GROMACS .gro file of N, CA and C in nm:
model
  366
    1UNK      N    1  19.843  10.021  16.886
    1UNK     CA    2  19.916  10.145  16.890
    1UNK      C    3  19.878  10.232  16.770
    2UNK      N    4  19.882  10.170  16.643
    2UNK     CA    5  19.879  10.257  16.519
    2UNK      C    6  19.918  10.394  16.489
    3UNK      N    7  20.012  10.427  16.511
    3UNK     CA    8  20.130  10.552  16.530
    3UNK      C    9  20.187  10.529  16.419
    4UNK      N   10  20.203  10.686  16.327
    4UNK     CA   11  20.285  10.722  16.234
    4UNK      C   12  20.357  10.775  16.287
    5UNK      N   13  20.522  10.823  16.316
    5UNK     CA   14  20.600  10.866  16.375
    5UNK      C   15  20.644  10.962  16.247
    6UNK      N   16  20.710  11.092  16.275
    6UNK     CA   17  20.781  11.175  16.119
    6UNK      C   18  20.919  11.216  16.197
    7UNK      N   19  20.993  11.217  16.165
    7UNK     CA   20  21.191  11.242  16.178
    7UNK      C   21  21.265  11.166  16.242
    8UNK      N   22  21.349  11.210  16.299
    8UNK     CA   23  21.493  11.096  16.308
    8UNK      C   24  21.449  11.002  16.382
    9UNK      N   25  21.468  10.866  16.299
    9UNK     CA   26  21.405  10.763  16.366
    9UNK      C   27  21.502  10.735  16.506
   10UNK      N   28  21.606  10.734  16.531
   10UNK     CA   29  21.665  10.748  16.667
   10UNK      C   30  21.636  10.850  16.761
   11UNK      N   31  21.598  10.944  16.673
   11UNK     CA   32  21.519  11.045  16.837
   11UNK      C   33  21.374  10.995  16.853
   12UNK      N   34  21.287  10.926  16.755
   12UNK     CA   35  21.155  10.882  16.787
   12UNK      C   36  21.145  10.750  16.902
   13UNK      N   37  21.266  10.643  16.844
   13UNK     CA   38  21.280  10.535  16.876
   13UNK      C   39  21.311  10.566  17.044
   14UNK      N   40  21.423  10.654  17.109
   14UNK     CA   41  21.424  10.631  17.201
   14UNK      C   42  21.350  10.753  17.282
   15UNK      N   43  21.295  10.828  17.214
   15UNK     CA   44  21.168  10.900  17.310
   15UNK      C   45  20.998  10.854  17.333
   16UNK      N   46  20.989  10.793  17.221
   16UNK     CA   47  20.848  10.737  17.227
   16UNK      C   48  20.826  10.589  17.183
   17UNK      N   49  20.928  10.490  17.221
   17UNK     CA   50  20.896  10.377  17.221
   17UNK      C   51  20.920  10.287  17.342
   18UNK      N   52  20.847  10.173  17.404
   18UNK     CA   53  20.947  10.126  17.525
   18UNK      C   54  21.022   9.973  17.439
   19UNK      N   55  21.050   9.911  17.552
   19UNK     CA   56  21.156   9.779  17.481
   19UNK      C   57  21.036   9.705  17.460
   20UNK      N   58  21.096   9.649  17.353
   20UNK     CA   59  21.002   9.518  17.345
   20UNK      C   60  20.841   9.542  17.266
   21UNK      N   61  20.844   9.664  17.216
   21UNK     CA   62  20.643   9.677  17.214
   21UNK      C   63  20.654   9.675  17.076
   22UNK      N   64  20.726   9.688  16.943
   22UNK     CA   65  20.705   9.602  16.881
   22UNK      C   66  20.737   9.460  16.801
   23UNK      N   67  20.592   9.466  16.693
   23UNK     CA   68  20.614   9.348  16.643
   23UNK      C   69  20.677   9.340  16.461
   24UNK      N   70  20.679   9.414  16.390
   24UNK     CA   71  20.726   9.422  16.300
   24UNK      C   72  20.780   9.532  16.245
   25UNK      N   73  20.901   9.552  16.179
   25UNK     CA   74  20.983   9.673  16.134
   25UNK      C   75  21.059   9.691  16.000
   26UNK      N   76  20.984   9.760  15.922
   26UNK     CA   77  21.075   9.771  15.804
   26UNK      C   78  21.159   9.843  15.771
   27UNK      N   79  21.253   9.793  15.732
   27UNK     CA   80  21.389   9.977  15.710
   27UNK      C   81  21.403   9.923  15.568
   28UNK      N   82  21.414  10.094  15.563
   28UNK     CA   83  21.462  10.122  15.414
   28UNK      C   84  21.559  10.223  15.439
   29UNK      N   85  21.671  10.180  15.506
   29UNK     CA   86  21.796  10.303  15.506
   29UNK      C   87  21.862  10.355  15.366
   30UNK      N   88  21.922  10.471  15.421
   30UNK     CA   89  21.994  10.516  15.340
   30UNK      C   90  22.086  10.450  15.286
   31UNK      N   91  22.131  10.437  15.182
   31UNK     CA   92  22.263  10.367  15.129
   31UNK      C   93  22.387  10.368  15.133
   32UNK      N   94  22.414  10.507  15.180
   32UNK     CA   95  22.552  10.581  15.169
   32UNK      C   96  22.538  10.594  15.003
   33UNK      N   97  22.505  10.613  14.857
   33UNK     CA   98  22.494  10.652  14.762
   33UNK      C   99  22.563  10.781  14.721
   34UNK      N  100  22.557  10.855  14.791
   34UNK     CA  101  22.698  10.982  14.816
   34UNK      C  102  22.586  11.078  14.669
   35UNK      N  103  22.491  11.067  14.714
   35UNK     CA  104  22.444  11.144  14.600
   35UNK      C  105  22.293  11.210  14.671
   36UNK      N  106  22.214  11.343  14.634
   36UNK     CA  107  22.122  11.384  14.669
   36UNK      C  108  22.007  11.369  14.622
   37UNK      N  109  21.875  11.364  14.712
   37UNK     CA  110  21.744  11.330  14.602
   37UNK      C  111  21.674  11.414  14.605
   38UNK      N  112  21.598  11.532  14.514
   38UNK     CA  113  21.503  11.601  14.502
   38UNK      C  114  21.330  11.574  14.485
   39UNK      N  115  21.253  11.625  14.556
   39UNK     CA  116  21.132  11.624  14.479
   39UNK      C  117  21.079  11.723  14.449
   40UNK      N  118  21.059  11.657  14.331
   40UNK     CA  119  21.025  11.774  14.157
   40UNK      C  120  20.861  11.788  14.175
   41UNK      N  121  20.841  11.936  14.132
   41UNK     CA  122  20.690  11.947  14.159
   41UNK      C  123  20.636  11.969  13.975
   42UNK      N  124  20.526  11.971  14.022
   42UNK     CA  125  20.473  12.009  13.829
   42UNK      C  126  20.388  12.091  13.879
   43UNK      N  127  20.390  12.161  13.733
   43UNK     CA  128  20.313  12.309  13.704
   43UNK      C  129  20.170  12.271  13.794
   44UNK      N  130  20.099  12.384  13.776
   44UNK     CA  131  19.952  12.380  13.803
   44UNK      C  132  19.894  12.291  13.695
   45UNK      N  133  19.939  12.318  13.592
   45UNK     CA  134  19.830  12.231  13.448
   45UNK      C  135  19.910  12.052  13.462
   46UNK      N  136  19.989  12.034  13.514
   46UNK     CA  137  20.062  11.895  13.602
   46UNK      C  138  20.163  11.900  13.464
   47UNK      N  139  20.213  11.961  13.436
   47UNK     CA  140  20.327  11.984  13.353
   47UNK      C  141  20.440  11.975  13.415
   48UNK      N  142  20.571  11.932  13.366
   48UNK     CA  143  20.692  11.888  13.447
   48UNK      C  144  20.691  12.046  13.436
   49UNK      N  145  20.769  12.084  13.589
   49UNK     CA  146  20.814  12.204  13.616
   49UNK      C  147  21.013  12.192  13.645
   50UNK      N  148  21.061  12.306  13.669
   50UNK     CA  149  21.236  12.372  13.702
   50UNK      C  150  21.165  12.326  13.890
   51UNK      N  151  21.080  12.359  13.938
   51UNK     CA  152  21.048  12.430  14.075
   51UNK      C  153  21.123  12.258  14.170
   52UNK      N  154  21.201  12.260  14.236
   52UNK     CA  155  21.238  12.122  14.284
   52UNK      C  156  21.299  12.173  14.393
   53UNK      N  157  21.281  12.060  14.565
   53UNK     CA  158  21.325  12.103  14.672
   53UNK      C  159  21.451  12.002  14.711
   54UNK      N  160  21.512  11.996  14.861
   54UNK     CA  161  21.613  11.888  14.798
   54UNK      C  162  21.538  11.821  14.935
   55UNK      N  163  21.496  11.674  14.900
   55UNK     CA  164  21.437  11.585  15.016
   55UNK      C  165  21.525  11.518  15.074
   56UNK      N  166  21.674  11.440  15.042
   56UNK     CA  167  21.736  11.395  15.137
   56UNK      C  168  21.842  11.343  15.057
   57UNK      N  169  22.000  11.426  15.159
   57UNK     CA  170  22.121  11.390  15.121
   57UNK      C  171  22.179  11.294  15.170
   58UNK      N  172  22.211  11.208  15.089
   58UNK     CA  173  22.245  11.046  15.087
   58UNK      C  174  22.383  11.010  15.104
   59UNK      N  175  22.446  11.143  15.183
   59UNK     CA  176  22.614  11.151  15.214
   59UNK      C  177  22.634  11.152  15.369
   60UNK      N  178  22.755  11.133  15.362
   60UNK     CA  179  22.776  11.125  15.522
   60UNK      C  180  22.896  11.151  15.537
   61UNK      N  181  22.948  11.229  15.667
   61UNK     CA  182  23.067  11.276  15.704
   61UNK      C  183  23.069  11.191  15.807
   62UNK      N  184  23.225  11.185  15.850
   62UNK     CA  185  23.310  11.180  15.996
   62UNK      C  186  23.301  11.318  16.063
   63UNK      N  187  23.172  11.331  16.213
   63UNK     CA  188  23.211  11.451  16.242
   63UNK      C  189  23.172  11.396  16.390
   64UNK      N  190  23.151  11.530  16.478
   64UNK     CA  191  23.092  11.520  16.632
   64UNK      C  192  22.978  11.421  16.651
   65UNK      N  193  22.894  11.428  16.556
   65UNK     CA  194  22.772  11.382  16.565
   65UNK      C  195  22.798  11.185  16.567
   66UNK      N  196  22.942  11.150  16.463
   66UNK     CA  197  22.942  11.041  16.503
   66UNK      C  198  23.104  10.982  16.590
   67UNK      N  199  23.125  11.082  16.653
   67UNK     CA  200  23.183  11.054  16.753
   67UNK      C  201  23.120  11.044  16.873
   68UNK      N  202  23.018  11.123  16.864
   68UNK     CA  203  22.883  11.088  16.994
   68UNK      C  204  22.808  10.967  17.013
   69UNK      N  205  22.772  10.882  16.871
   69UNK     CA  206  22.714  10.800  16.837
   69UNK      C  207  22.794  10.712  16.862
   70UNK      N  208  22.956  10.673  16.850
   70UNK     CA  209  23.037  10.571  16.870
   70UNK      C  210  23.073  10.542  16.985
   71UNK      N  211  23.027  10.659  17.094
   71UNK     CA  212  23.061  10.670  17.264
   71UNK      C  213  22.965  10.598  17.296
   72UNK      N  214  22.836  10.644  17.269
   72UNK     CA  215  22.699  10.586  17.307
   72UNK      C  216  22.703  10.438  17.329
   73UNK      N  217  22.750  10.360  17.212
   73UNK     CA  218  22.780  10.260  17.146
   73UNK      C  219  22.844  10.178  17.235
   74UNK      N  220  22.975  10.234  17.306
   74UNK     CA  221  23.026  10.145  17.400
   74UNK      C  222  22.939  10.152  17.551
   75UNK      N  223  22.855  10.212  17.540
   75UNK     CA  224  22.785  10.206  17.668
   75UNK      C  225  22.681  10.080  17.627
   76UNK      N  226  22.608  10.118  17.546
   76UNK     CA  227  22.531   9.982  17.490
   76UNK      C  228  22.537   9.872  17.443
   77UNK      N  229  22.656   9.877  17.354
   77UNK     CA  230  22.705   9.727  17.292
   77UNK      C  231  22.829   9.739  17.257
   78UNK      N  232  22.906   9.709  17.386
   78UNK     CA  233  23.040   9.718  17.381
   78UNK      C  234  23.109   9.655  17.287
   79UNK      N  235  23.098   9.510  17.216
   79UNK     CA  236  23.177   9.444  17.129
   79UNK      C  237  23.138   9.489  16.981
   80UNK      N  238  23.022   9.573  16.958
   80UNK     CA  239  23.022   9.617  16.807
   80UNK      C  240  23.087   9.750  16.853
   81UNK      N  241  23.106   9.790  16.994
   81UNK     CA  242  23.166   9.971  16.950
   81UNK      C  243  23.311   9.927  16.960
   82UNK      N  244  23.365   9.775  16.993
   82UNK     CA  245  23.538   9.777  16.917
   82UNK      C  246  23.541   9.747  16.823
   83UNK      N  247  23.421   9.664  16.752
   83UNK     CA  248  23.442   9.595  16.585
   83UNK      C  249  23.400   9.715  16.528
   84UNK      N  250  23.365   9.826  16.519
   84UNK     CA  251  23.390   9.955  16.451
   84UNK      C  252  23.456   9.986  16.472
   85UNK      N  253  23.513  10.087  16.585
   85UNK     CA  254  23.676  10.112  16.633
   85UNK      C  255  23.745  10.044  16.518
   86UNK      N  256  23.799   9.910  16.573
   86UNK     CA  257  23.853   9.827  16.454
   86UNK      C  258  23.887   9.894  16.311
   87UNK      N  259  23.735   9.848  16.235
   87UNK     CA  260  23.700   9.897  16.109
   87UNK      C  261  23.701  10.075  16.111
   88UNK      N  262  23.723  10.163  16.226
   88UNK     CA  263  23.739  10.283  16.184
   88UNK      C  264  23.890  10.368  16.208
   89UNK      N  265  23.949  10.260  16.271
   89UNK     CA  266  24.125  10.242  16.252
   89UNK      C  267  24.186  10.174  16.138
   90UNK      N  268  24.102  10.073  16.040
   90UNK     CA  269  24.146  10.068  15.964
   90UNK      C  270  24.140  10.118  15.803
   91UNK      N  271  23.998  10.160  15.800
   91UNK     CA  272  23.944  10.225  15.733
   91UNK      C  273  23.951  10.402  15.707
   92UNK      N  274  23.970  10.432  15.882
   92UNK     CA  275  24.027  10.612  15.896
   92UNK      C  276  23.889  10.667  15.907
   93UNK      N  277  23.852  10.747  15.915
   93UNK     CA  278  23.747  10.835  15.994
   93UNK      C  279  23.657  10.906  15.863
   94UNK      N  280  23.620  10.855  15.774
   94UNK     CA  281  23.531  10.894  15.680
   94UNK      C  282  23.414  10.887  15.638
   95UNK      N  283  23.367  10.897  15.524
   95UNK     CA  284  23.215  10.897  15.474
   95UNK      C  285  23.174  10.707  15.490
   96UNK      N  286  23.219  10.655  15.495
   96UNK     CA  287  23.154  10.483  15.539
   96UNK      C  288  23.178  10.469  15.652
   97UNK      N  289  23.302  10.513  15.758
   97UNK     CA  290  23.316  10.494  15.846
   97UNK      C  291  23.152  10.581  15.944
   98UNK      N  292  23.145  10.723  15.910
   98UNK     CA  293  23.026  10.773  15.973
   98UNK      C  294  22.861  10.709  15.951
   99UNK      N  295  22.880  10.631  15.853
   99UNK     CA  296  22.724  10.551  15.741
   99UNK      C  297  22.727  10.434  15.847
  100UNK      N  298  22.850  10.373  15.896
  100UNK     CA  299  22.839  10.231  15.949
  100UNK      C  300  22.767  10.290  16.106
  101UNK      N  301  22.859  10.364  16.182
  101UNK     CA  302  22.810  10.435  16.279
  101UNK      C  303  22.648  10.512  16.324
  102UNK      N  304  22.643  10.576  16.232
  102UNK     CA  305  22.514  10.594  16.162
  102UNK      C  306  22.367  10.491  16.221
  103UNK      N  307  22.430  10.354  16.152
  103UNK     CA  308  22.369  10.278  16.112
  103UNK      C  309  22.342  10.187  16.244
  104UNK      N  310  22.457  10.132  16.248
  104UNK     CA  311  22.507  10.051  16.401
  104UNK      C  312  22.403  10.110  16.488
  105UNK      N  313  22.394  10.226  16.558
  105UNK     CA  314  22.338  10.271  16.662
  105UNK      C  315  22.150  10.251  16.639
  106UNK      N  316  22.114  10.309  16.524
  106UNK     CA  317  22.004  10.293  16.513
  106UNK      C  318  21.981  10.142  16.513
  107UNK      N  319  22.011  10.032  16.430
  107UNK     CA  320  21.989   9.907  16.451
  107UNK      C  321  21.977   9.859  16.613
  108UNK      N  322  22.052   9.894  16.660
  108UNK     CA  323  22.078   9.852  16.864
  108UNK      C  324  21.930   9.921  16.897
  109UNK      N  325  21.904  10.053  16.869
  109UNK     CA  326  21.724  10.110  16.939
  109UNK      C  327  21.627  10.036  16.858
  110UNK      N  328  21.681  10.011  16.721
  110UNK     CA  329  21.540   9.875  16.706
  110UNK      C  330  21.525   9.773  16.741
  111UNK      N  331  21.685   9.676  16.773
  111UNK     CA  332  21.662   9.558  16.844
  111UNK      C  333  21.573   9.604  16.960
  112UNK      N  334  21.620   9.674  17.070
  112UNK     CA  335  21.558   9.730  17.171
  112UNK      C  336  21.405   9.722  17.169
  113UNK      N  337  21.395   9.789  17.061
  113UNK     CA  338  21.221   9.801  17.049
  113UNK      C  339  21.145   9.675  17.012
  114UNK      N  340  21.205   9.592  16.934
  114UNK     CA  341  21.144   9.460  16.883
  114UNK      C  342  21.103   9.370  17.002
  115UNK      N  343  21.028   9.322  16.952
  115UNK     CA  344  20.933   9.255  17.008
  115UNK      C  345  21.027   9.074  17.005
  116UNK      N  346  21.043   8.938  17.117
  116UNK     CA  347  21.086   8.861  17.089
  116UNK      C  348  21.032   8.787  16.957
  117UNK      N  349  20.959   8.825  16.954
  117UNK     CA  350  20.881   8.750  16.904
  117UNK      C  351  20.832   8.798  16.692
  118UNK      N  352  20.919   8.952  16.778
  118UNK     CA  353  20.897   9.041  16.622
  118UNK      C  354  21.017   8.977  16.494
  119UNK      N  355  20.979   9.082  16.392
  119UNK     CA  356  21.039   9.031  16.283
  119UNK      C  357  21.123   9.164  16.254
  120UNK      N  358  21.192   9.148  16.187
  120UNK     CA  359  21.271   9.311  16.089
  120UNK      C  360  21.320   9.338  15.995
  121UNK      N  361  21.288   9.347  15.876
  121UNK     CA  362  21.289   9.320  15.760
  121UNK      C  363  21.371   9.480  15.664
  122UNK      N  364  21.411   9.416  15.574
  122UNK     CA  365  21.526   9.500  15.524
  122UNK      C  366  21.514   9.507  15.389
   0.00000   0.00000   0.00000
């Protein structure tokens, strides 16, 4: 295959992968860290520069986006979309509650994609 894929790995995963085709997967998710990361450019002469863009916010809300994701959820793997439920009745509808959700769903399109035989490493 040898495919670099670039953005949301859940819109890549379930538009351009089938079940099962691969064999190894590394994630490096987000943390929930509740904090933002920039990358800083340097001058022309490679001097630290002010000039900085923001590459990726490491926060997460309770909104539509993971109330969509938690519906999905019971269509696919009904007993983790009540053990969230659960944990998002007891926890309340916030910034870990949307990170777990988040998270949950994408993990289910990589099982999907893995290979029996694959590995997935963290």
């Amino acid at each position: 295959m040898k495919m670099l894929y670039y953005g949301d790995n859940l819109e890549v995963l379930r538009a351009s992968l089938a079940e099962e085709c691969v064999d190894l997967i590394y994630l490096d998710p987000p943390f929930n860290s509740q904090a933002g990361y920039n990358i800083l450019f340097k001058s022309l002469k490679g001097e630290s520069s002010q000039a900085q863009i923001t590459a990726f916010e490491d926060t997460w809300q309770w909104g539509e986006e993971s109330v969509r994701a938690l519906e999905q959820l019971k269509f696919k793997r009904g007993e983790l979309a009540e053990l969230l439920d659960l944990l998002i009745r007891t926890l309340g509808q916030n910034s870990l509650s949307a990170y777990l959700v988040m998270i949950a769903i994408r993990l289910v399109e990589l099982h999907r994609v893995l290979k029996p035989t694959g590995s997935l490493y963290r």
